[in-house]
Short mmCIF file of C-alpha atoms and ligand atoms in Angstrom, two decimals:
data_model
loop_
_atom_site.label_atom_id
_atom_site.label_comp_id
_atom_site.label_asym_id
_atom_site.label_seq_id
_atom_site.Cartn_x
_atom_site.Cartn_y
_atom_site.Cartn_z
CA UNK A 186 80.53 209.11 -39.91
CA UNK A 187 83.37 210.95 -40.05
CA UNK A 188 86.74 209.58 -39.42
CA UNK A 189 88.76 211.85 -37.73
CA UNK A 190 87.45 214.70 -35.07
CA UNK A 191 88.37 217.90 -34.25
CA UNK A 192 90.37 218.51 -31.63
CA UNK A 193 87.97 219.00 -28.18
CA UNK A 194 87.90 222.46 -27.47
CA UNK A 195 88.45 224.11 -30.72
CA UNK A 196 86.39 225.08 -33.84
CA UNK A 197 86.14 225.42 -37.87
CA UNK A 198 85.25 228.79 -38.79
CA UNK A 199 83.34 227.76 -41.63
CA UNK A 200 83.10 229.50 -44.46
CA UNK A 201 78.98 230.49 -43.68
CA UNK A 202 80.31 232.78 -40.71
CA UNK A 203 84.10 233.77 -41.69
CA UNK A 204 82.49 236.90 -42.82
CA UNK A 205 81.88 237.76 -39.35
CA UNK A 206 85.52 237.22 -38.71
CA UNK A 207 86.57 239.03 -40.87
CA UNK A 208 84.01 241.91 -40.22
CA UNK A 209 85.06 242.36 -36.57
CA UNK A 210 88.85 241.65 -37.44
CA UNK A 211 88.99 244.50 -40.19
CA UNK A 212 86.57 247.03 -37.47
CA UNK A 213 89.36 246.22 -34.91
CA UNK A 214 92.03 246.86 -37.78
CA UNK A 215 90.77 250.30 -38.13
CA UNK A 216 89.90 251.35 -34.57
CA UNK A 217 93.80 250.45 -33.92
CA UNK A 218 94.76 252.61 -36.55
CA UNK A 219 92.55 255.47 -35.64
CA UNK A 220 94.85 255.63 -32.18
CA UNK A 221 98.03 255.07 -34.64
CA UNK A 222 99.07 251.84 -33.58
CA UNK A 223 100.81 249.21 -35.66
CA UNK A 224 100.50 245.44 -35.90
CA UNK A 225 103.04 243.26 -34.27
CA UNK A 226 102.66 239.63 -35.79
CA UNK A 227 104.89 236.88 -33.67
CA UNK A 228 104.90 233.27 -33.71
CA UNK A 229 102.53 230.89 -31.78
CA UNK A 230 105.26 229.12 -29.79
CA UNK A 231 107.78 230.83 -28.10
CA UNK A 232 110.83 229.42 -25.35
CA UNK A 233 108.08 227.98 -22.32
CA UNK A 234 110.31 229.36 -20.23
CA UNK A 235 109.31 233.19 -21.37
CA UNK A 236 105.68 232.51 -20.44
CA UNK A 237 106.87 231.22 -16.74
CA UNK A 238 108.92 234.53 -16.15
CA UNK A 239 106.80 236.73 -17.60
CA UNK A 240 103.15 235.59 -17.04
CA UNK A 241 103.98 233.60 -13.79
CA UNK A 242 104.37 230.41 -12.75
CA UNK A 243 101.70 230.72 -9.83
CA UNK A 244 99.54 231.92 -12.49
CA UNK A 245 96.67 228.97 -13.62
CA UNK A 246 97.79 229.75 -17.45
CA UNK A 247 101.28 228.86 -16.69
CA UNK A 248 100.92 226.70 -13.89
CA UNK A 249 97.84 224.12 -15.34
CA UNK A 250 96.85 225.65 -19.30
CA UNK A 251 100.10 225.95 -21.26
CA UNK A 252 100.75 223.51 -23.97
CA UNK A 253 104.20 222.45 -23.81
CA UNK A 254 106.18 219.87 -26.15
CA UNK A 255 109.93 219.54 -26.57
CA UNK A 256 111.45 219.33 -30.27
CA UNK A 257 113.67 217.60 -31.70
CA UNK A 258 116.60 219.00 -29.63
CA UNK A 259 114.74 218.71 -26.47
CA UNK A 260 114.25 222.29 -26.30
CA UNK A 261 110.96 223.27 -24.41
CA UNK A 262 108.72 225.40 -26.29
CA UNK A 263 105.06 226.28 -25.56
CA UNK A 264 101.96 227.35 -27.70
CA UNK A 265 101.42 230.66 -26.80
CA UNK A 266 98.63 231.42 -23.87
CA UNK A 267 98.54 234.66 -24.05
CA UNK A 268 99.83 237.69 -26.57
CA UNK A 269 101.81 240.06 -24.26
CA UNK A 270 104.97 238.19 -23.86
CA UNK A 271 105.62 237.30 -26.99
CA UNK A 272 104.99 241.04 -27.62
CA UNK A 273 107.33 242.26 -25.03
CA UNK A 274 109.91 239.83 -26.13
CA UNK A 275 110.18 241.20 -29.64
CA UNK A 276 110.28 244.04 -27.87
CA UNK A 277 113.88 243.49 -26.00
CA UNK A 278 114.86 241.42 -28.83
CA UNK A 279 114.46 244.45 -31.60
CA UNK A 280 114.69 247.15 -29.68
CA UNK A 281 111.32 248.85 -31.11
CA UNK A 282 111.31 250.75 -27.67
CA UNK A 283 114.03 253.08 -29.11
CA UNK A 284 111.69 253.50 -32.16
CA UNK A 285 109.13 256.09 -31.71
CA UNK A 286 106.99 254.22 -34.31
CA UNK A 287 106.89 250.98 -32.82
CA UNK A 288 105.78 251.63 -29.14
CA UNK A 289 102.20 251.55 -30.19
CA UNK A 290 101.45 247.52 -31.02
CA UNK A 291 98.13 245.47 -31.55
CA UNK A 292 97.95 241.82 -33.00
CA UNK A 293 95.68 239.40 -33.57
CA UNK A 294 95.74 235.40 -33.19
CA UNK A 295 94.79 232.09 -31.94
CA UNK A 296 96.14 231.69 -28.43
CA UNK A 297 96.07 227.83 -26.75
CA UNK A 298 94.67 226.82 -23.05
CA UNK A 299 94.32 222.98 -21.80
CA UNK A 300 91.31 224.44 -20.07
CA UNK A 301 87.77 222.87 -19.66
CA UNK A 302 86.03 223.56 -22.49
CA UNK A 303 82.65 225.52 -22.23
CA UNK A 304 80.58 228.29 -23.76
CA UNK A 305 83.00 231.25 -24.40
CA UNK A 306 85.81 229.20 -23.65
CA UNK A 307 87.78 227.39 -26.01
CA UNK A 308 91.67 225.44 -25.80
CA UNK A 309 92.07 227.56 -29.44
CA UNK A 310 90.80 230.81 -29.23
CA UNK A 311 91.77 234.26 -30.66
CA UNK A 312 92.52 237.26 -29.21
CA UNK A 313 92.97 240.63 -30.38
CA UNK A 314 94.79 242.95 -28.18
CA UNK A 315 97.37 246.28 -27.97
CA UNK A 316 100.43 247.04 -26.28
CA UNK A 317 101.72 250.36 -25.58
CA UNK A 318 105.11 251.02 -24.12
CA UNK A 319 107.46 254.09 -23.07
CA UNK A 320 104.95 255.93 -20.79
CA UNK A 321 103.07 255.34 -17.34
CA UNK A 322 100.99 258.77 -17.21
CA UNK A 323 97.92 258.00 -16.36
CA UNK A 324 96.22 259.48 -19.63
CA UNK A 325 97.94 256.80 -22.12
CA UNK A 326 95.83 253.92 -19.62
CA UNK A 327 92.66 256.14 -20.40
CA UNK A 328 93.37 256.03 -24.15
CA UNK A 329 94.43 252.16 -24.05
CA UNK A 330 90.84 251.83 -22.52
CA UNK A 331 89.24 253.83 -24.64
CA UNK A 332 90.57 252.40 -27.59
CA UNK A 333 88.68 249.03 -26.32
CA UNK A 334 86.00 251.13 -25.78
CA UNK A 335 86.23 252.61 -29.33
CA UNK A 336 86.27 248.90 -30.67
CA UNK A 337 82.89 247.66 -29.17
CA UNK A 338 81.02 250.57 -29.89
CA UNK A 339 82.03 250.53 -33.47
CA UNK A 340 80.40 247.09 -33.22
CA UNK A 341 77.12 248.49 -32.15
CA UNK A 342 77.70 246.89 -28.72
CA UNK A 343 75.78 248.46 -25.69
CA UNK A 344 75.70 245.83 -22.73
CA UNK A 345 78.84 246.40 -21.10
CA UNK A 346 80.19 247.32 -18.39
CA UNK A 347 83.54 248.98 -18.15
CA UNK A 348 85.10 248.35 -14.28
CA UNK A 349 88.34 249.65 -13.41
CA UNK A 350 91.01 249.46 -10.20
CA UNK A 351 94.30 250.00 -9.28
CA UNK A 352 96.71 247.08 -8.03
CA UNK A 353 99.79 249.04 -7.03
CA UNK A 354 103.11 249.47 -7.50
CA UNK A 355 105.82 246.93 -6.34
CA UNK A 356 106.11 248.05 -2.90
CA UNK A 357 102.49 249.21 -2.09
CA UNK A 358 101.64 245.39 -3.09
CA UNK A 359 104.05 244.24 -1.00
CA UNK A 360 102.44 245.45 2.41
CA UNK A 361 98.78 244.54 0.77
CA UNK A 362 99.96 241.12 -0.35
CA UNK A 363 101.00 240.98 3.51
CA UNK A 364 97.71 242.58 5.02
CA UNK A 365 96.10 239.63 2.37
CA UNK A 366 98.18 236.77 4.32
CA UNK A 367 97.29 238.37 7.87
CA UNK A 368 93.54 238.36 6.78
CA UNK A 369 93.50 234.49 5.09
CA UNK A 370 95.32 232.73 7.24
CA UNK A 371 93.07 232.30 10.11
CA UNK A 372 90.65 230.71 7.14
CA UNK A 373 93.78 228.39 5.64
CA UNK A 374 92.03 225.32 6.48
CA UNK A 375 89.32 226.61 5.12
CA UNK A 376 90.60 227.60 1.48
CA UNK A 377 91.09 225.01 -1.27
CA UNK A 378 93.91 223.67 -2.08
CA UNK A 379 94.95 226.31 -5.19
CA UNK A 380 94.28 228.99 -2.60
CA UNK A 381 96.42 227.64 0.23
CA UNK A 382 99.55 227.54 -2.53
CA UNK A 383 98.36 231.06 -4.13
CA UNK A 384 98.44 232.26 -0.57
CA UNK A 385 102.14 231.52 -0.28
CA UNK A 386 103.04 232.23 -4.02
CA UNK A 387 100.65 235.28 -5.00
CA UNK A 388 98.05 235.94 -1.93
CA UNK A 389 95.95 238.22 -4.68
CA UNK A 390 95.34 235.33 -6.67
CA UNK A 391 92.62 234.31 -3.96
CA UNK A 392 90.48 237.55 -4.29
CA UNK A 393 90.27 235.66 -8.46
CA UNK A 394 89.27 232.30 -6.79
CA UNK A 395 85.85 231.04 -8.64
CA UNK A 396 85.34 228.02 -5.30
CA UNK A 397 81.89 229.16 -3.59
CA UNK A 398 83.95 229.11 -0.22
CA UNK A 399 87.41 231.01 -1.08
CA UNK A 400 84.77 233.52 -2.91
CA UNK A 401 82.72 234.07 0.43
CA UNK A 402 85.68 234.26 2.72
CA UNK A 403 87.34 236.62 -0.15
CA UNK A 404 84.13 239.46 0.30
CA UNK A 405 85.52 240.64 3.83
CA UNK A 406 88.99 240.68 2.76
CA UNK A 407 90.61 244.01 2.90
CA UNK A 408 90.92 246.15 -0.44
CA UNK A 409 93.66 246.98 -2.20
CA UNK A 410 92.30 250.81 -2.77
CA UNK A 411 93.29 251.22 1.49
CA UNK A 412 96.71 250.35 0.52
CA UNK A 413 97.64 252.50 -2.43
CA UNK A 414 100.68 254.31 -2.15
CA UNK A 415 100.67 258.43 -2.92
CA UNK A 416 102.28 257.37 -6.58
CA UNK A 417 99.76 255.27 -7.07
CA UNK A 418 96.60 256.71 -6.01
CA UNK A 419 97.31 259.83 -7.82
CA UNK A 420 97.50 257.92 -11.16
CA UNK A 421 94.25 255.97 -10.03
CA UNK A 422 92.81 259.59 -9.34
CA UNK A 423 93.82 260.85 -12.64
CA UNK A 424 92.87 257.68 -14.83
CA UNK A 425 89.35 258.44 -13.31
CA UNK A 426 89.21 261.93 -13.88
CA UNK A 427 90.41 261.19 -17.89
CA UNK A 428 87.98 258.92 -18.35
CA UNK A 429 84.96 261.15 -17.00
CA UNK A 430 86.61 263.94 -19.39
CA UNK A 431 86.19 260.81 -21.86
CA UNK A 432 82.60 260.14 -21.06
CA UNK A 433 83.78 256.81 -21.12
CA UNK A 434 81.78 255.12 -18.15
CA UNK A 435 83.34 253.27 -15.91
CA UNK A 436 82.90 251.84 -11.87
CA UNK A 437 85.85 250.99 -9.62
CA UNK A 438 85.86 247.44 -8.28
CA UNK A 439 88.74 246.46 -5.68
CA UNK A 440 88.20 242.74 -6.77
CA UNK A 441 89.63 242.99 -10.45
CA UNK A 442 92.92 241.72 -9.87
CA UNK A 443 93.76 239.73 -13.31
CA UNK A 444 95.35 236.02 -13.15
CA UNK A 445 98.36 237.00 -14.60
CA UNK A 446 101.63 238.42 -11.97
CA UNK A 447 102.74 240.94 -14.49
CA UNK A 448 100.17 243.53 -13.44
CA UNK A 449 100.95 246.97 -11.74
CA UNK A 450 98.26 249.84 -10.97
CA UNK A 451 95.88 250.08 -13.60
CA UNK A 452 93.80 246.63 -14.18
CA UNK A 453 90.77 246.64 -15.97
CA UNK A 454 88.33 244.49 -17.54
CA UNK A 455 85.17 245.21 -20.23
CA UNK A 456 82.09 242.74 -18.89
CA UNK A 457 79.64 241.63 -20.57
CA UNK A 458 76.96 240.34 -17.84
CA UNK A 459 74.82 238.87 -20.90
CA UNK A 460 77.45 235.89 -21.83
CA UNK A 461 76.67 233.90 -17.99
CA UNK A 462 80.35 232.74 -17.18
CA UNK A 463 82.60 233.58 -19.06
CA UNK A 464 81.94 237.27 -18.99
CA UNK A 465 84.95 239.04 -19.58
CA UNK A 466 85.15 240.31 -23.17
CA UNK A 467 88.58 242.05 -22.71
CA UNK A 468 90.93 242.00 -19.86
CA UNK A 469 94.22 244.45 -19.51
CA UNK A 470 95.99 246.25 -17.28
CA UNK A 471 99.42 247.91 -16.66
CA UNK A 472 102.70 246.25 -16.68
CA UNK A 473 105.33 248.98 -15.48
CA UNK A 474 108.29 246.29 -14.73
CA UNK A 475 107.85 243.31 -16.92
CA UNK A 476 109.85 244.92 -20.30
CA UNK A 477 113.03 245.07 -17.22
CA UNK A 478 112.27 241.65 -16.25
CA UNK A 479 112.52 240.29 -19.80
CA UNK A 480 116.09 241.56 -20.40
CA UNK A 481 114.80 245.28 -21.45
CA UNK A 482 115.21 248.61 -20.34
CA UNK A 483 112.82 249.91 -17.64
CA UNK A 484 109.90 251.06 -19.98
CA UNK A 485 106.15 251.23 -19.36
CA UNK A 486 103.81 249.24 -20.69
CA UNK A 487 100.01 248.80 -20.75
CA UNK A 488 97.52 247.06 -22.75
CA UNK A 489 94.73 244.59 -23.06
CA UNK A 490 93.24 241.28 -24.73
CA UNK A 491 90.31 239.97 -25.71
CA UNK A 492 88.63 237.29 -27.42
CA UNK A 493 86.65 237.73 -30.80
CA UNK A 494 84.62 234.10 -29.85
CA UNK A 495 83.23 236.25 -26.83
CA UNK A 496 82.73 239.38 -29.16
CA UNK A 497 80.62 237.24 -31.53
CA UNK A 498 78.62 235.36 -28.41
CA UNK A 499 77.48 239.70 -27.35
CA UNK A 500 76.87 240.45 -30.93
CA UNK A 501 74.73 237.64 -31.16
CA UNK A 502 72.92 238.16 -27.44
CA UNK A 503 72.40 242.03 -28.57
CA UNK A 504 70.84 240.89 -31.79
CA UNK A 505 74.00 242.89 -33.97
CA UNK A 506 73.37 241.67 -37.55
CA UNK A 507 77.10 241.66 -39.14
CA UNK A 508 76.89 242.86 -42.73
CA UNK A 509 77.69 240.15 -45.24
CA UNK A 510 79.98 241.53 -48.46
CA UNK A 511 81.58 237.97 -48.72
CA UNK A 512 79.39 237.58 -52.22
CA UNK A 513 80.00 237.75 -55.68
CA UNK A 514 79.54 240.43 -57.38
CA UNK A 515 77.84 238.48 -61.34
CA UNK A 516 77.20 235.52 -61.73
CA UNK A 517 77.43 234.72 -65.45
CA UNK A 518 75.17 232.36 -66.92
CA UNK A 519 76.06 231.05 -70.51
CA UNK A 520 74.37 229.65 -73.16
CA UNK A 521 75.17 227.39 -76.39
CA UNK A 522 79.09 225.83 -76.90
CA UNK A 523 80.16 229.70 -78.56
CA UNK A 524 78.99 231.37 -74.88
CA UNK A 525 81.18 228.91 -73.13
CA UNK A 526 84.42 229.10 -75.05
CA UNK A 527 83.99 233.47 -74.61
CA UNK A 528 82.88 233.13 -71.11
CA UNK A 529 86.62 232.01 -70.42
CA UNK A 530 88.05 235.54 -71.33
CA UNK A 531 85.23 237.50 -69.91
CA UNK A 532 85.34 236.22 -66.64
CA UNK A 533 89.03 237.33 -66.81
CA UNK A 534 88.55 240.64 -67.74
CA UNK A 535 85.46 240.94 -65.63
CA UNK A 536 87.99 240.32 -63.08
CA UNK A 537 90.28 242.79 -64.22
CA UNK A 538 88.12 244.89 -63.52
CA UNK A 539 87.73 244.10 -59.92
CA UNK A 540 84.37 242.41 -60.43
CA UNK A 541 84.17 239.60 -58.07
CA UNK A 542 82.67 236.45 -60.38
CA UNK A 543 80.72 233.26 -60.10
CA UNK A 544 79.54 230.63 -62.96
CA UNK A 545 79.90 227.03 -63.11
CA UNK A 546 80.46 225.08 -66.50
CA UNK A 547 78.96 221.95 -65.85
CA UNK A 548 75.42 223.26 -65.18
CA UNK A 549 73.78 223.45 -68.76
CA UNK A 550 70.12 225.15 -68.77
CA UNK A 551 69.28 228.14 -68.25
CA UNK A 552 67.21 227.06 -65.25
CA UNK A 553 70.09 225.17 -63.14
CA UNK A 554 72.20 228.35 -63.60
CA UNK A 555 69.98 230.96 -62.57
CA UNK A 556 69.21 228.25 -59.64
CA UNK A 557 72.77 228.45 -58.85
CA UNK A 558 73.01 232.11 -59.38
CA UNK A 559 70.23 232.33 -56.68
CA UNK A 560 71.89 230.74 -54.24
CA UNK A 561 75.07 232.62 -54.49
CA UNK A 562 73.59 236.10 -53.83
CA UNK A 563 75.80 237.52 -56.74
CA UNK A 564 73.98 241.21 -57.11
CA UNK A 565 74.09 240.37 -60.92
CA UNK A 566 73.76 237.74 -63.33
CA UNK A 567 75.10 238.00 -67.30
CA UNK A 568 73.35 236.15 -69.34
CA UNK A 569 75.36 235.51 -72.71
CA UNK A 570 74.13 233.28 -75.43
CA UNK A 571 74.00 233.46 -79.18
CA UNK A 572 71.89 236.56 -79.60
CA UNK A 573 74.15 238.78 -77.33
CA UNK A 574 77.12 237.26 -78.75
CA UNK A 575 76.20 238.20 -81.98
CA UNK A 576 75.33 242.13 -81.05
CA UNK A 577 78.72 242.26 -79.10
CA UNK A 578 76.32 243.24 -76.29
CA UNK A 579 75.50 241.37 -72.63
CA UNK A 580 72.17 241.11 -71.35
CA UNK A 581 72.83 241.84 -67.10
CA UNK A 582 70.24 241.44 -64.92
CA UNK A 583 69.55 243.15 -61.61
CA UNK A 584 68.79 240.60 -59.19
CA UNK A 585 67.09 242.92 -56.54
CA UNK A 586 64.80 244.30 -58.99
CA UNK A 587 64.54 241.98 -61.53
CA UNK A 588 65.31 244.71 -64.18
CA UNK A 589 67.35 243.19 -67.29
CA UNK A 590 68.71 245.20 -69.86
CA UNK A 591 70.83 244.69 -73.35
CA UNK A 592 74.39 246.65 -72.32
CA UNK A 593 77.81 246.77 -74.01
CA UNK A 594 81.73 245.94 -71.58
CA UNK A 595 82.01 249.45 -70.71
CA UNK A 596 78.30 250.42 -69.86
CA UNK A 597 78.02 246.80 -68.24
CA UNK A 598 80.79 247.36 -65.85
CA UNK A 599 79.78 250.99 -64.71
CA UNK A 600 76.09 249.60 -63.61
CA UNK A 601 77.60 246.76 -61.45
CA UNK A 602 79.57 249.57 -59.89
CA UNK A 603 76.77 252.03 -59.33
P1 AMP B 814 93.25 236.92 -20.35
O1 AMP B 814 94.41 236.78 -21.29
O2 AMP B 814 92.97 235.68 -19.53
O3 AMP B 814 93.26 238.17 -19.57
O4 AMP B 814 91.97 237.01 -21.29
C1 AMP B 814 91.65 238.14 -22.05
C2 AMP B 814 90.43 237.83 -22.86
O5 AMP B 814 90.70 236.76 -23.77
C3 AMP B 814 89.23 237.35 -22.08
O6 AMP B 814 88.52 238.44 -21.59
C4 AMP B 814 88.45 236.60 -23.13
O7 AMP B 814 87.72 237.48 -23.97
C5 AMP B 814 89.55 235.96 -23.94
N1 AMP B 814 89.85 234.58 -23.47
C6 AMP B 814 90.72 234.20 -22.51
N2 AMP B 814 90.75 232.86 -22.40
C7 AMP B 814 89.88 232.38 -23.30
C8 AMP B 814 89.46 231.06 -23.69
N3 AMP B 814 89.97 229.97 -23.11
N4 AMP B 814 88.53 230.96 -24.67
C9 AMP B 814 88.02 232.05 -25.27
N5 AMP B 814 88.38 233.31 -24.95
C10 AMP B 814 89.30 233.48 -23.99
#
């Protein structure tokens, strides 16, 4: 039995699946940089007091999730719940909004919630996600979604649903957030407890509720769509019309409201219907005023996160095999004491060579080495004893065909290539 355990909540990627990782980690690498944008890399705890402003303290992250510790100072510092306002705080902090090459942002990371642990949802989890700032026409929230878009259909993925809506600005969710009260307070009593303080703090937050009864009472409650301002139906109007021009599929639902208070117009989320709860593969929206409300100047901002755990849970429901390069390219098998002592420099210049390499010197026969060389999946084995050494020659063998043949450095290293 093992002594210590891991953490509840979190995970080892171990090393039989980090090639999956690293698969969907490099396809979101290059979908990012097919729409130009950059990577942003910040630290994983940041002043607590940047997630309250930013994120919200009515919001459950902030107010029940975030892992806070003081140091040694008795400063208050919290893992980081979420990506965005660590993002937009570099942002202030470095001014990249005056740089016309660092508006466009994506990162990647673990991200920690004291949440109840369950399938899809993790206390250490990691999200991907972009940021774009400087512009609130509608068209840059169409290409922010279809970069997401972009991403899961490079994966193969087909079982999603794209659903879209429109939250306001800050004054058209002012008289909403008021029709909300009007409508839930004859059901107060009714509500649970989170509701009757989100009704007071955030009255949207309710319409998010997951309780059976908050969620029943929520299905008459009026929709934010009836409230839209002329601003902010026209960009609702015009997001819709880019993404038809997209082909990017999409259907409106007046319940998408996102837990966190940054939010303005846009809000969107990518479902996946297959993954039972925890559905939600990405989540975003736009965040016109929170860049102001950090210390910055009034600039834009939209983007979106999601979780590669929940990308790998789809992959896996839709049957997506990842492809599987994490294997070596030879594995050299040696024979005899004069074998051994070469095999030191030609695994180096093998190397050299970019030839990814396996062998191991304590295995002796022939037959526990090409055991070993099985199990690796190397595409190759060299087999070098006496004989070859002797002819200055290698004898590599194909280990999808079986074919073997008697080959010199040169000749040797263009067939692994082929
Ligand atoms: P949010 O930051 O809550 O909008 O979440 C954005 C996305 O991050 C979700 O759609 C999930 O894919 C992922 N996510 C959020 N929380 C968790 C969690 N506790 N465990 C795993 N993935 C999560």
């Amino acid at each position: 039995m093992a002594k210590y355990k891991i953490p509840r909540g979190t995970y080892d990627i171990l090393p039989s699946e980090s090639y999956k990782w690293q698969y969907v980690q490099n396809t979101f690498r290059k979908v990012a940089r097919l729409y130009n944008f950059k990577e942003i890399v910040t630290p994983i705890f940041e002043s607590s007091d940047l997630f309250e402003r930013s994120v919200g303290d009515s919001s459950d992250i902030v107010e029940k999730e975030m892992y806070k510790f003081n140091d040694k100072k008795g400063r208050t510092f919290a893992l980081r719940p979420e990506g965005t306002a660590s993002v937009v705080r570099s942002v202030v902090e470095n001014n990249l909004d005056l740089d016309a090459n660092s508006t466009k942002l994506y990162y990647m990371g673990p991200m920690f919630r004291y949440d109840r642990p369950q399938k899809g949802r993790y206390r250490q989890f990691y999200q991907y996600g972009v940021e774009y700032f400087g512009s609130d026409n509608a068209l840059i929230d169409a290409q922010t979604i279809a970069l997401a878009d972009t991403f899961l259909r490079q994966l193969g993925l087909k079982n999603y649903k794209l659903e879209i809506n429109s939250i306001g600005n800050a004054t058209c969710a002012k008289d909403y957030d008021s029709a909300l009260i009007n409508f839930f307070e004859p059901h107060f009593n009714e509500l649970c407890s989170d509701c009757q303080r989100r009704l007071e703090k955030n009255p949207k937050r309710v319409l998010d509720c997951k309780n059976k009864t908050c969620k029943s009472i929520a299905k008459e409650a009026p929709s934010m769509l009836d409230y839209l301002d002329e601003e902010c139906s026209t960009h609702f109007e015009n997001l819709q019309k880019y993404l038809t021009q997209m082909k990017i599929d999409f259907v409106v639902n007046p319940t998408i409201v996102r837990g966190l208070d940054y939010y303005t117009k846009t809000a969107f989320e990518f479902i996946d219907s297959n993954l039972g709860a925890q559905s939600t593969l990405i989540g975003g929206g736009r965040y016109d005023g929170l860049v102001k409300q950090i210390g910055g100047r009034d600039v834009a901002g939209i983007g979106f996160a999601g979780g590669f755990e929940r990308l790998l849970l789809s992959l896996e429901a839709e049957d997506i095999k990842i492809p599987n390069n994490d294997k070596p390219d030879v594995y050299l098998v040696t024979l005899g004491e004069k074998a051994e002592t070469i095999s030191a420099e030609l695994l180096m210049k093998l190397r050299a060579d970019n030839i990814s390499t396996e062998f191991h010197p304590d295995k002796k026969t022939m037959k526990a080495q090409m055991k070993a060389a099985n199990r690796s999946d190397a595409r190759f084995v060299i087999l070098l004893g006496d004989n070859e050494i002797e002819q200055n020659k290698f004898n590599l063998k194909n280990m999808e065909t079986g074919e073997q043949e008697l080959v010199g450095f040169q000749e040797m290293v263009k067939i692994i290539f082929q």
